[in-house]
Short mmCIF file of C-alpha atoms in Angstrom, two decimals:
data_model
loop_
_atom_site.label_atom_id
_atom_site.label_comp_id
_atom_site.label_asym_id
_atom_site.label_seq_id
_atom_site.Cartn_x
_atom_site.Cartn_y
_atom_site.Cartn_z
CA UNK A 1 -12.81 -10.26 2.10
CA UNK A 2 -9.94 -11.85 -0.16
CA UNK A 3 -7.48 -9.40 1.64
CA UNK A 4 -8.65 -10.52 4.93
CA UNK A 5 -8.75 -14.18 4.34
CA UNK A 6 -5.28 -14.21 2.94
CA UNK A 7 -4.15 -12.06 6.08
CA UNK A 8 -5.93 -14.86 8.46
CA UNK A 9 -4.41 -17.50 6.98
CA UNK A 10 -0.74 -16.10 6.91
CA UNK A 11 -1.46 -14.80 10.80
CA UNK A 12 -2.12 -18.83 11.51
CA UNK A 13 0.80 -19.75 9.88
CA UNK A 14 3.15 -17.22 11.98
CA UNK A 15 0.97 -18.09 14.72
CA UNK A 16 1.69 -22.34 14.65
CA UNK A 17 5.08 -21.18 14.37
CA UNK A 18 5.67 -18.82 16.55
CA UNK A 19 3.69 -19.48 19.58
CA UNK A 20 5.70 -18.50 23.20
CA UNK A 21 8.53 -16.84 20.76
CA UNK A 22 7.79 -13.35 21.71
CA UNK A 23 9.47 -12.92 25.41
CA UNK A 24 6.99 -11.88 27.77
CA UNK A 25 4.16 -14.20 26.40
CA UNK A 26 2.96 -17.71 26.68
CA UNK A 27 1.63 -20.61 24.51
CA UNK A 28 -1.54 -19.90 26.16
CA UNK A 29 -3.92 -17.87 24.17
CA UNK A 30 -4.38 -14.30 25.74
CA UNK A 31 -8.22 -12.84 25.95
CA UNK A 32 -7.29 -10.04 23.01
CA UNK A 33 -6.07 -13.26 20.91
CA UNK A 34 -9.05 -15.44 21.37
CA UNK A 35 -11.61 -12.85 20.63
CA UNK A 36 -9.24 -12.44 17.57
CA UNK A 37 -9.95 -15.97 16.68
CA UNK A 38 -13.53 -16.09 17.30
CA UNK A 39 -14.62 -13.09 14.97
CA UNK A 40 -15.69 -11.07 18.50
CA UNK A 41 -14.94 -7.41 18.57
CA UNK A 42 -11.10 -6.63 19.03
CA UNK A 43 -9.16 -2.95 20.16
CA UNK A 44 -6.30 -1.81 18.55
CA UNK A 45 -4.00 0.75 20.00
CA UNK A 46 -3.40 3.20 18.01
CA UNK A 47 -0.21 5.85 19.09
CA UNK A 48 0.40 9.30 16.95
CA UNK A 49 3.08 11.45 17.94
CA UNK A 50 1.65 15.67 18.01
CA UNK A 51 -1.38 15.36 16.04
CA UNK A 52 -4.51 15.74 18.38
CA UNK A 53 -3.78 19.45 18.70
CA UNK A 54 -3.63 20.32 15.31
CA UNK A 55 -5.30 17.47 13.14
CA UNK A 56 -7.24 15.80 15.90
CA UNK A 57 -10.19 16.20 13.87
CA UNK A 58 -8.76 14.26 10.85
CA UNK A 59 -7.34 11.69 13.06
CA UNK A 60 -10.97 11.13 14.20
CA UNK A 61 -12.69 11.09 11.46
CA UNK A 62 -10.52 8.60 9.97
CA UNK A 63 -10.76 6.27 12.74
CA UNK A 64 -14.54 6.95 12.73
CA UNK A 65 -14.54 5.73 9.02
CA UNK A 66 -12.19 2.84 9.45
CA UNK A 67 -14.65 1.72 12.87
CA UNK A 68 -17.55 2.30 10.03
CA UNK A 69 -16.35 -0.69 8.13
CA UNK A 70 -14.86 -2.43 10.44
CA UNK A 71 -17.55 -3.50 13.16
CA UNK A 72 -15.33 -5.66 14.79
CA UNK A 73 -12.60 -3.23 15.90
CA UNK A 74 -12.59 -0.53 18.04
CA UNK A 75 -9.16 2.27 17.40
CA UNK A 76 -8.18 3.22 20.69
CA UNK A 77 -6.02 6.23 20.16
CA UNK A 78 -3.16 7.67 22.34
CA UNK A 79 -1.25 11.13 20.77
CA UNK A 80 1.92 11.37 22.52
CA UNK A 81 4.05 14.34 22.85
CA UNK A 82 7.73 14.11 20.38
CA UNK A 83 9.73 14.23 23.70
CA UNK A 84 8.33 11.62 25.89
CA UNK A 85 7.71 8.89 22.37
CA UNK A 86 11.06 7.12 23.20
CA UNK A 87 10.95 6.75 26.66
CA UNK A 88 6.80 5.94 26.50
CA UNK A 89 7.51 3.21 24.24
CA UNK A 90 10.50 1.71 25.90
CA UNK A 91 8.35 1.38 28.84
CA UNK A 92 5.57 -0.07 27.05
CA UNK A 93 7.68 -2.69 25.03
CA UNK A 94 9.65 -3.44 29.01
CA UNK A 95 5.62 -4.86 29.71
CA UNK A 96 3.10 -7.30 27.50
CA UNK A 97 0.96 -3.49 27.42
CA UNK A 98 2.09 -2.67 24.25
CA UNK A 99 0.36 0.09 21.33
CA UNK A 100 -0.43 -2.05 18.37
CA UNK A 101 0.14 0.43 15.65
CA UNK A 102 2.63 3.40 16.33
CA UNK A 103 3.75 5.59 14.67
CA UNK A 104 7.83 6.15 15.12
CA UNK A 105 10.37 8.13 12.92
CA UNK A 106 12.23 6.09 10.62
CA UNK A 107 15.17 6.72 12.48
CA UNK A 108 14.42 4.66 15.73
CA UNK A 109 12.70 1.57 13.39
CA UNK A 110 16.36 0.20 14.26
CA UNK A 111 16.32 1.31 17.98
CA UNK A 112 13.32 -0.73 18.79
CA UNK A 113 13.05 -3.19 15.59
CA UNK A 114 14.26 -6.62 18.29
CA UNK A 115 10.83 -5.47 19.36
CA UNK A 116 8.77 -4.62 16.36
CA UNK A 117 6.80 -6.84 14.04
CA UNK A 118 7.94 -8.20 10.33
CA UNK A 119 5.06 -6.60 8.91
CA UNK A 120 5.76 -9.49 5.74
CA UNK A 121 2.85 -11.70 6.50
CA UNK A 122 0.56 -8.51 6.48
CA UNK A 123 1.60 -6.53 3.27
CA UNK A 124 2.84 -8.42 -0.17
CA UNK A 125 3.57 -7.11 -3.30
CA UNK A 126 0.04 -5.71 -3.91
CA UNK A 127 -0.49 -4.32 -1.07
CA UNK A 128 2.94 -2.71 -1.02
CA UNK A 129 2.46 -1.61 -4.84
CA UNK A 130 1.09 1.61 -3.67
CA UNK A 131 4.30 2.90 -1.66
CA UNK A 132 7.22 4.92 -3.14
CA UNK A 133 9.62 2.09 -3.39
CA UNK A 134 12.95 3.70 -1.96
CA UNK A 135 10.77 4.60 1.35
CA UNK A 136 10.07 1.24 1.65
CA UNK A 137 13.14 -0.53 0.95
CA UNK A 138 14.52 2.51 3.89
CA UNK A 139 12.89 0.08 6.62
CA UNK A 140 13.35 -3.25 5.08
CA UNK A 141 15.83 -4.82 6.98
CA UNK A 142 16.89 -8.08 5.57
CA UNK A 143 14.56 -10.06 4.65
CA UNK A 144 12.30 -8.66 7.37
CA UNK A 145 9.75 -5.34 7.26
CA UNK A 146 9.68 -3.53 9.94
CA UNK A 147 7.33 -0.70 9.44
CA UNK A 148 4.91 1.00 6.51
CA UNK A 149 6.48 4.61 5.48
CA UNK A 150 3.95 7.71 6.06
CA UNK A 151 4.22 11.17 5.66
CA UNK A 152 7.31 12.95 5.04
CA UNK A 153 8.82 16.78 4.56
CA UNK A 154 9.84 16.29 0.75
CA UNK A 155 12.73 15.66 -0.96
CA UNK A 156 15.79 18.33 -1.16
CA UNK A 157 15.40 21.08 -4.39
CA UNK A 158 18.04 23.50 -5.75
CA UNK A 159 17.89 27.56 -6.12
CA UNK A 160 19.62 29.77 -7.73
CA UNK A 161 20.41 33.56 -7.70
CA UNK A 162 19.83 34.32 -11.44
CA UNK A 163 21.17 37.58 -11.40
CA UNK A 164 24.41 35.93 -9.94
CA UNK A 165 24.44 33.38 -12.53
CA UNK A 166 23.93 35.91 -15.20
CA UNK A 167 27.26 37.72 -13.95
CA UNK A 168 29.00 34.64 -14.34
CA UNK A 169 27.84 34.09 -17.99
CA UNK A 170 25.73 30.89 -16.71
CA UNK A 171 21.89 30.36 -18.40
CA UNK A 172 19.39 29.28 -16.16
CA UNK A 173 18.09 27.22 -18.80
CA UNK A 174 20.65 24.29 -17.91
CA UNK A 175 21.23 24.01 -14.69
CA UNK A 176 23.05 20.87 -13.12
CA UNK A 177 21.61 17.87 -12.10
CA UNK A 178 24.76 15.96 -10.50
CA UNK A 179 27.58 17.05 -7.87
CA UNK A 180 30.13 16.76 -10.75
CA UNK A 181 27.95 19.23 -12.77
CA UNK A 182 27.47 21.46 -9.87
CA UNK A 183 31.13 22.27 -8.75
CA UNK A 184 32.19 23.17 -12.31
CA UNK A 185 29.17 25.37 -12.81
CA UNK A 186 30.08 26.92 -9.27
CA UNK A 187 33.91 27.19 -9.98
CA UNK A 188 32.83 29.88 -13.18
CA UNK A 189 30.33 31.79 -10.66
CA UNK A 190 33.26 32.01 -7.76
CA UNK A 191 35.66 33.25 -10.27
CA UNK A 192 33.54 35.42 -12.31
CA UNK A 193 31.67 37.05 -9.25
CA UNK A 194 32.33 38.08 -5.45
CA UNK A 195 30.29 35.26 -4.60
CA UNK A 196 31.22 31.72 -3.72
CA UNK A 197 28.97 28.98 -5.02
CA UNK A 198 26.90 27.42 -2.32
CA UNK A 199 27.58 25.65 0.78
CA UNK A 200 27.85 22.07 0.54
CA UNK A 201 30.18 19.54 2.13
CA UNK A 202 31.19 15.52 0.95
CA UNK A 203 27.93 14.65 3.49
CA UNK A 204 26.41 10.32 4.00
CA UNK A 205 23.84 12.11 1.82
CA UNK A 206 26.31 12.62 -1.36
CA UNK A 207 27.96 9.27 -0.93
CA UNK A 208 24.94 7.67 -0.62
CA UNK A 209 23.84 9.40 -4.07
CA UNK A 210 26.86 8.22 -5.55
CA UNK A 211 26.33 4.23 -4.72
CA UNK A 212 28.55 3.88 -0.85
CA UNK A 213 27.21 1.43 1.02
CA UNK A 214 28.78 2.66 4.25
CA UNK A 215 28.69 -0.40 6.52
CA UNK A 216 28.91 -4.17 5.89
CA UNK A 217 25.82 -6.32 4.72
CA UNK A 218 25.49 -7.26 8.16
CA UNK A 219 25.33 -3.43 9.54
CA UNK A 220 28.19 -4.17 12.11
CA UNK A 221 31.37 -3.11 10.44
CA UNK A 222 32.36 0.46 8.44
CA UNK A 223 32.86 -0.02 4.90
CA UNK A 224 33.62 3.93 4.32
CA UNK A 225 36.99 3.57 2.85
CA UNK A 226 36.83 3.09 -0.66
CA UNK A 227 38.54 4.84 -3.75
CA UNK A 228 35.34 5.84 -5.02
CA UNK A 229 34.33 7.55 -1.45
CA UNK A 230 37.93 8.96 -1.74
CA UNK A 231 37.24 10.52 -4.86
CA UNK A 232 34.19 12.49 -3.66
CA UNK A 233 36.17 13.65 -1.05
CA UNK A 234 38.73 14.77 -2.79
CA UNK A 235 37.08 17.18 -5.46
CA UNK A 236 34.88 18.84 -2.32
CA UNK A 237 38.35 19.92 -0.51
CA UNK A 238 39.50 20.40 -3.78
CA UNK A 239 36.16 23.10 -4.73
CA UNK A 240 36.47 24.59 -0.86
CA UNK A 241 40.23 25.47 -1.25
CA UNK A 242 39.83 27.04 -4.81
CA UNK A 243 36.87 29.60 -3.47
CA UNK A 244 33.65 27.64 -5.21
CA UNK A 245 32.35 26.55 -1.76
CA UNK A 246 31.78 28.75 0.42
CA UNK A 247 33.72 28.89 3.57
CA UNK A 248 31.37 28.96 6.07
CA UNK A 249 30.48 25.22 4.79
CA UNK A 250 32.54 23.74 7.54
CA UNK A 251 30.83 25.72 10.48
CA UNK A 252 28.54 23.53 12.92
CA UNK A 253 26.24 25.30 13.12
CA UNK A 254 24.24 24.91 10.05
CA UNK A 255 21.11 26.95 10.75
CA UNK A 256 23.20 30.45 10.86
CA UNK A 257 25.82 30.19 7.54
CA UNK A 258 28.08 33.21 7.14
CA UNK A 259 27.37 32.96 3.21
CA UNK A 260 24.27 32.07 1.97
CA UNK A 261 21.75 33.40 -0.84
CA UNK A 262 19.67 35.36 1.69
CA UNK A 263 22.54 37.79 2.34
CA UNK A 264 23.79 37.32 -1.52
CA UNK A 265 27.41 36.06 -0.53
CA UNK A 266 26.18 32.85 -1.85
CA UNK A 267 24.31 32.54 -5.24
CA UNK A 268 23.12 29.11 -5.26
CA UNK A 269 21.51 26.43 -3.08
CA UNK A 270 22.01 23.09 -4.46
CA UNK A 271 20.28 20.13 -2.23
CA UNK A 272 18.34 22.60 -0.03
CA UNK A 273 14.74 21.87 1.81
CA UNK A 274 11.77 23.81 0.26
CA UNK A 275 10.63 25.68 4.00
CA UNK A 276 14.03 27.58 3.53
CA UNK A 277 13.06 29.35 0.92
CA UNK A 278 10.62 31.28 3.46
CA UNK A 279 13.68 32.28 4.97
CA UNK A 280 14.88 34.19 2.04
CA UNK A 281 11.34 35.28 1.15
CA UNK A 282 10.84 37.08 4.49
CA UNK A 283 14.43 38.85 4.35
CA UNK A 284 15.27 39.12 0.89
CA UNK A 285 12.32 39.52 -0.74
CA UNK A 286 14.53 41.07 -4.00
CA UNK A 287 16.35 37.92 -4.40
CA UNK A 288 13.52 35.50 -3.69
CA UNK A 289 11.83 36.83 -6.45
CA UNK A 290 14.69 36.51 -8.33
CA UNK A 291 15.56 32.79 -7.93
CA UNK A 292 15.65 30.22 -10.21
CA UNK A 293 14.42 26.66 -9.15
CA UNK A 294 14.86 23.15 -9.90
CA UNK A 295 15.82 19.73 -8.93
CA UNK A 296 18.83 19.17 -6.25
CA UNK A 297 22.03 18.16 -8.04
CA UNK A 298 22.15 14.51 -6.80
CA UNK A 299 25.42 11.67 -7.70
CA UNK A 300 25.63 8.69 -10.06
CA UNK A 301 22.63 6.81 -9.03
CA UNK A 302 19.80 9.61 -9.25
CA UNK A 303 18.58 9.38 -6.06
CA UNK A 304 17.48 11.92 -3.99
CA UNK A 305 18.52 11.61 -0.04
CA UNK A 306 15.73 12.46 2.59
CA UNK A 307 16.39 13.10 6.26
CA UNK A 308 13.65 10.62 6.84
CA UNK A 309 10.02 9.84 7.38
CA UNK A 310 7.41 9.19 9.84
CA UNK A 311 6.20 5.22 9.57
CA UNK A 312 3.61 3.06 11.31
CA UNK A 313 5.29 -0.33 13.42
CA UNK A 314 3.41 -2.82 14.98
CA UNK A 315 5.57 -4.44 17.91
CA UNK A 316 5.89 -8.35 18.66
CA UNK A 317 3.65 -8.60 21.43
CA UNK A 318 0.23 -7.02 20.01
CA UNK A 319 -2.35 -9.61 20.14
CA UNK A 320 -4.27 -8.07 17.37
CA UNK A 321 -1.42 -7.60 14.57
CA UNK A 322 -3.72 -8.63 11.77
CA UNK A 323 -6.32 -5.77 12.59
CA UNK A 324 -3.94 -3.28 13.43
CA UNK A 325 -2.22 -4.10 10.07
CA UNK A 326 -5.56 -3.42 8.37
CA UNK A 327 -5.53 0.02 10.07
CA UNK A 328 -2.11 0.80 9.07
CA UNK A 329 -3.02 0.50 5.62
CA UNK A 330 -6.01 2.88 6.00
CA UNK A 331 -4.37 5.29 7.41
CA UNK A 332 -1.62 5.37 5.09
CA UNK A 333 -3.87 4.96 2.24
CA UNK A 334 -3.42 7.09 -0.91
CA UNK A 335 -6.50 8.91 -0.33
CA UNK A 336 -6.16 9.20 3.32
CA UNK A 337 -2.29 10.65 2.34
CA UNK A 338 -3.99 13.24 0.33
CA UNK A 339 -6.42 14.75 2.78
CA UNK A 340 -3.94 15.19 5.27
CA UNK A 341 -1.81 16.93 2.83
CA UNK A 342 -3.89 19.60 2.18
CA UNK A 343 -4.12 20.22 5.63
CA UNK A 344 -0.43 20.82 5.94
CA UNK A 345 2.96 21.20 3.81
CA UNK A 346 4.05 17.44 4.16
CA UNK A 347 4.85 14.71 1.16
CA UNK A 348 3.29 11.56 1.27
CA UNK A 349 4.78 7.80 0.62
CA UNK A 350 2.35 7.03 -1.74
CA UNK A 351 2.79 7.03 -5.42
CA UNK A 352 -0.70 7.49 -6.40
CA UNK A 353 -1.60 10.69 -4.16
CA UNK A 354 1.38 12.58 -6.26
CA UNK A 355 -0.57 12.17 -9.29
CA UNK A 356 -3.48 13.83 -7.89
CA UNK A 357 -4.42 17.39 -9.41
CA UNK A 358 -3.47 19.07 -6.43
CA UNK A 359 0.30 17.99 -6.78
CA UNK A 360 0.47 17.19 -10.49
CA UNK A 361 -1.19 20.88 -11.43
CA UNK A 362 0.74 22.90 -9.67
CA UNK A 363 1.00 26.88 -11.05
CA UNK A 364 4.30 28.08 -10.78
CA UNK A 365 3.80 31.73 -9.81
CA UNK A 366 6.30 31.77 -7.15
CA UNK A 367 9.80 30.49 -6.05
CA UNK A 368 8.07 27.90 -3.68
CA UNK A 369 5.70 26.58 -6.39
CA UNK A 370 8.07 26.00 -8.33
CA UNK A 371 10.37 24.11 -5.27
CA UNK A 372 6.49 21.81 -4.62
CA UNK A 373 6.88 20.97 -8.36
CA UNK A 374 10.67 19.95 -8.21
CA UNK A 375 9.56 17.75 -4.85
CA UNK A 376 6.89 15.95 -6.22
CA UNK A 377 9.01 14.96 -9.65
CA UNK A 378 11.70 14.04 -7.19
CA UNK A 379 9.50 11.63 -4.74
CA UNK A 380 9.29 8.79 -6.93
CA UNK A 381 13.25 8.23 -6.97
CA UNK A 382 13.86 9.39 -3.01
CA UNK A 383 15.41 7.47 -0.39
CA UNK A 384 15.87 7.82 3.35
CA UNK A 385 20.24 8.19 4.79
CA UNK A 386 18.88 5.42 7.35
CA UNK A 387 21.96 3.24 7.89
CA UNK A 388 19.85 0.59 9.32
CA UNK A 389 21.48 0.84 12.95
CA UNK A 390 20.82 1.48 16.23
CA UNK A 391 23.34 4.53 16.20
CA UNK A 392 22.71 6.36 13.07
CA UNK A 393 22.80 9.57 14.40
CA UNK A 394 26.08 9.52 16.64
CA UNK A 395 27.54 7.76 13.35
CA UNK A 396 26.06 10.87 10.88
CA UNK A 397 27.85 13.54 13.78
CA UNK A 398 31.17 11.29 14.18
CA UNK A 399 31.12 11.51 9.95
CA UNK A 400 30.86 14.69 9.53
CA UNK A 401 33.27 16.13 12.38
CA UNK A 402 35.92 14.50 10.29
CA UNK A 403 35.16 15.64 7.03
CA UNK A 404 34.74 19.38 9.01
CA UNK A 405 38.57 18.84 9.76
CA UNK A 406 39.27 16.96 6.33
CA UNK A 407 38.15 20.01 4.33
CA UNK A 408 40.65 22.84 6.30
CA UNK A 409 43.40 20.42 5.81
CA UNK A 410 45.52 18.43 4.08
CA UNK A 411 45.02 14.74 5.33
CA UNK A 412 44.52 12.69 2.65
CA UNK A 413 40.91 11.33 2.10
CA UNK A 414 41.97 7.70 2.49
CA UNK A 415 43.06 8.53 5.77
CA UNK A 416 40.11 10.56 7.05
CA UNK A 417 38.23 7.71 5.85
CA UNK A 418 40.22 5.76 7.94
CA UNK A 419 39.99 7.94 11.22
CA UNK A 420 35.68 7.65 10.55
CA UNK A 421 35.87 3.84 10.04
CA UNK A 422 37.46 3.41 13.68
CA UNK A 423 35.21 5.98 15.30
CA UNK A 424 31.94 4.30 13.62
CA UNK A 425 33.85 0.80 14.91
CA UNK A 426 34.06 2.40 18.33
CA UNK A 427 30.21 3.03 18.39
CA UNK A 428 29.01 0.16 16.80
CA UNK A 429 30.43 -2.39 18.96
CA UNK A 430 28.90 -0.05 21.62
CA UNK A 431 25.35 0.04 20.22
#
């Protein structure tokens, strides 16, 4: 009731405030708003993307549980399909018929945050307490919030072929935890063996692990071309020329490597994802069983880099924000993070369900328990590559065909910094 009071009273303030802000409404109370005021029963909107197939039953039963507690509100829920979320939501923020919760992939938070909620007034310090802080500082933008993380596929891990290592007179005992460590453990196998080390190129990911802030404070200019980003550059070219990456690091196409640990041209993995390692189970069972397994190597700050995350937004025209807030943090409640992680192999954003038994005693009898171990010591210290713009994505590919390029030749880094900073100018004055 505390929780609830405090929310009311912060939703008045932003309310006296705000009132006829939000484009597309009025001064003028709306029905949804009134009832809101007057205590009468409310629905919230609730959109998933792909769940009712496969976890419809969990959905259900928690909105059956919240609706339990919660007389007042009814949980209308929509499950969209993956494809048709951008365009569905575009439509519905184009009209005042808006979802009030939805869930969207951390990666279009900036596509539609002009239209999404500072979720501030809702969740403070308590109530963020619970959340793995680098997930939520990922979709803090300013000084505003604009969404809750969820569920996510884990952080990257490392494996090694120990056999490999062994040739190269390396223990698996002490195995490296940064990028520096890394290349000069994989310069002794590539010299020692027939194998190169691993496939890894100067990626956002590693700059971002070594402190880069790629883009101004104000997300609308490149700040790529530093001495320090140079640097990084320079001892990746420096490790693909000599033989300790692997060549096939610069293909495109990522998902088919010439070298890799499956076909043991490679011996080591160093900031792999965990599901890979089924790869190598299924078609080299000898070396999966084999492998060593630990932590991915990471840069000077510790961090470890995730792809991204599934969160919960609440955009600027619901009527019932306060409610649908109040769901949100069901949902993504500790204990309703754990039950739908042992339904299926995801990670959750919440501090508290990683110290659960059924993450904290894990029993490493396998390769992949060992790589569930490695992710949940890793969570705590993860954070998302989100850039915090509208064009992440064409900026990641512009990045990387440039390094590609960088790594076969001999520009200097300063000036393939250079080339990125006017292609990422290009598309941010486009965005």
């Amino acid at each position: 009731m505390a929780r609830v009071a405090k929310l009311l009273a912060a939703s008045l303030v932003a309310g006296m405030v705000c009132v006829g802000c939000v484009p597309g409404t009025s001064g003028t109370d709306t029905t949804q708003q009134t009832a809101q005021k007057s205590g009468e029963p409310v629905t919230v909107e609730f959109w998933t993307i792909n769940l009712k197939k496969n976890y419809g039953e969990y959905v259900e039963g928690l909105i059956d549980g919240f609706e339990k507690s919660h007389e007042d509100i009814t949980i209308k829920w929509v499950d969209v399909p993956g494809t048709d979320v951008e365009s569905k939501l575009l439509a519905a923020l184009a009209t005042d018929d808006v979802p009030d919760a939805v869930n969207i992939e951390d990666m279009r938070v900036d596509q539609f945050g002009e239209s999404l909620s500072d979720l501030t007034p809702y969740f403070d310090q308590d109530e963020l307490a619970p959340y793995i802080d680098g997930l939520v500082e990922s979709v803090r933008r300013d000084d505003k919030l604009l969404a809750i993380p969820w569920y996510n596929g884990g952080a990257p891990v490392a494996w090694y072929n120990s056999s490999l290592l062994q040739e190269a007179g390396v223990g698996t005992d002490d195995l490296p935890e940064t990028w520096d460590e890394a290349l000069d453990l994989g310069q002794q196998v590539a010299q020692r063996t027939d194998a190169c080390a691993f496939n890894a190129l100067p990626t956002l990911d590693v700059l971002l692990s070594n402190g880069a802030e790629p883009l101004s404070a104000d997300r609308t200019k490149p700040a790529l071309n530093t001495p320090e980003n140079a640097q990084v550059l320079e001892k990746f070219r420096a490790a693909y020329k000599d033989g300790t990456i692997c060549p096939g690091a610069v293909s495109e196409n990522i998902r088919n490597l010439p070298q890799t640990v499956a076909n043991g041209m490679a011996a080591a993995s160093v900031d792999g994802l965990p599901f890979q390692l089924l790869d190598i189970e299924k078609n080299a069972a000898k070396t999966y069983t084999d492998l060593a397994v630990g932590h991915a190597v990471t840069g000077t700050t510790g961090d470890f880099i995730i792809g991204g995350m599934q969160t919960f937004a609440i955009p600027a025209k619901s009527d019932v924000k306060e409610q649908a807030a109040e769901f949100i943090e069901y949902v993504t409640s500790a204990e309703a993070q754990l039950e739908f992680c042992k339904l299926v192999t995801i990670f959750p954003s919440t501090k508290d369900t990683l110290e659960d038994p059924f993450f904290t005693d894990v029993e490493v009898k396998s390769p992949a328990d060992a790589a569930r171990k490695a992710v949940v010591e890793e969570l705590p210290k993860v954070k998302t590559k989100d850039l915090g713009t509208k064009v992440d994505l064409e900026l990641d590919e512009a990045y990387l065909e440039r390094i590609r390029a960088y790594m076969t030749g001999d520009q200097a880094a300063a000036d393939a910094l250079a080339d990125v900073e006017q292609d990422w100018t290009d598309l941010l004055s486009k965005k």
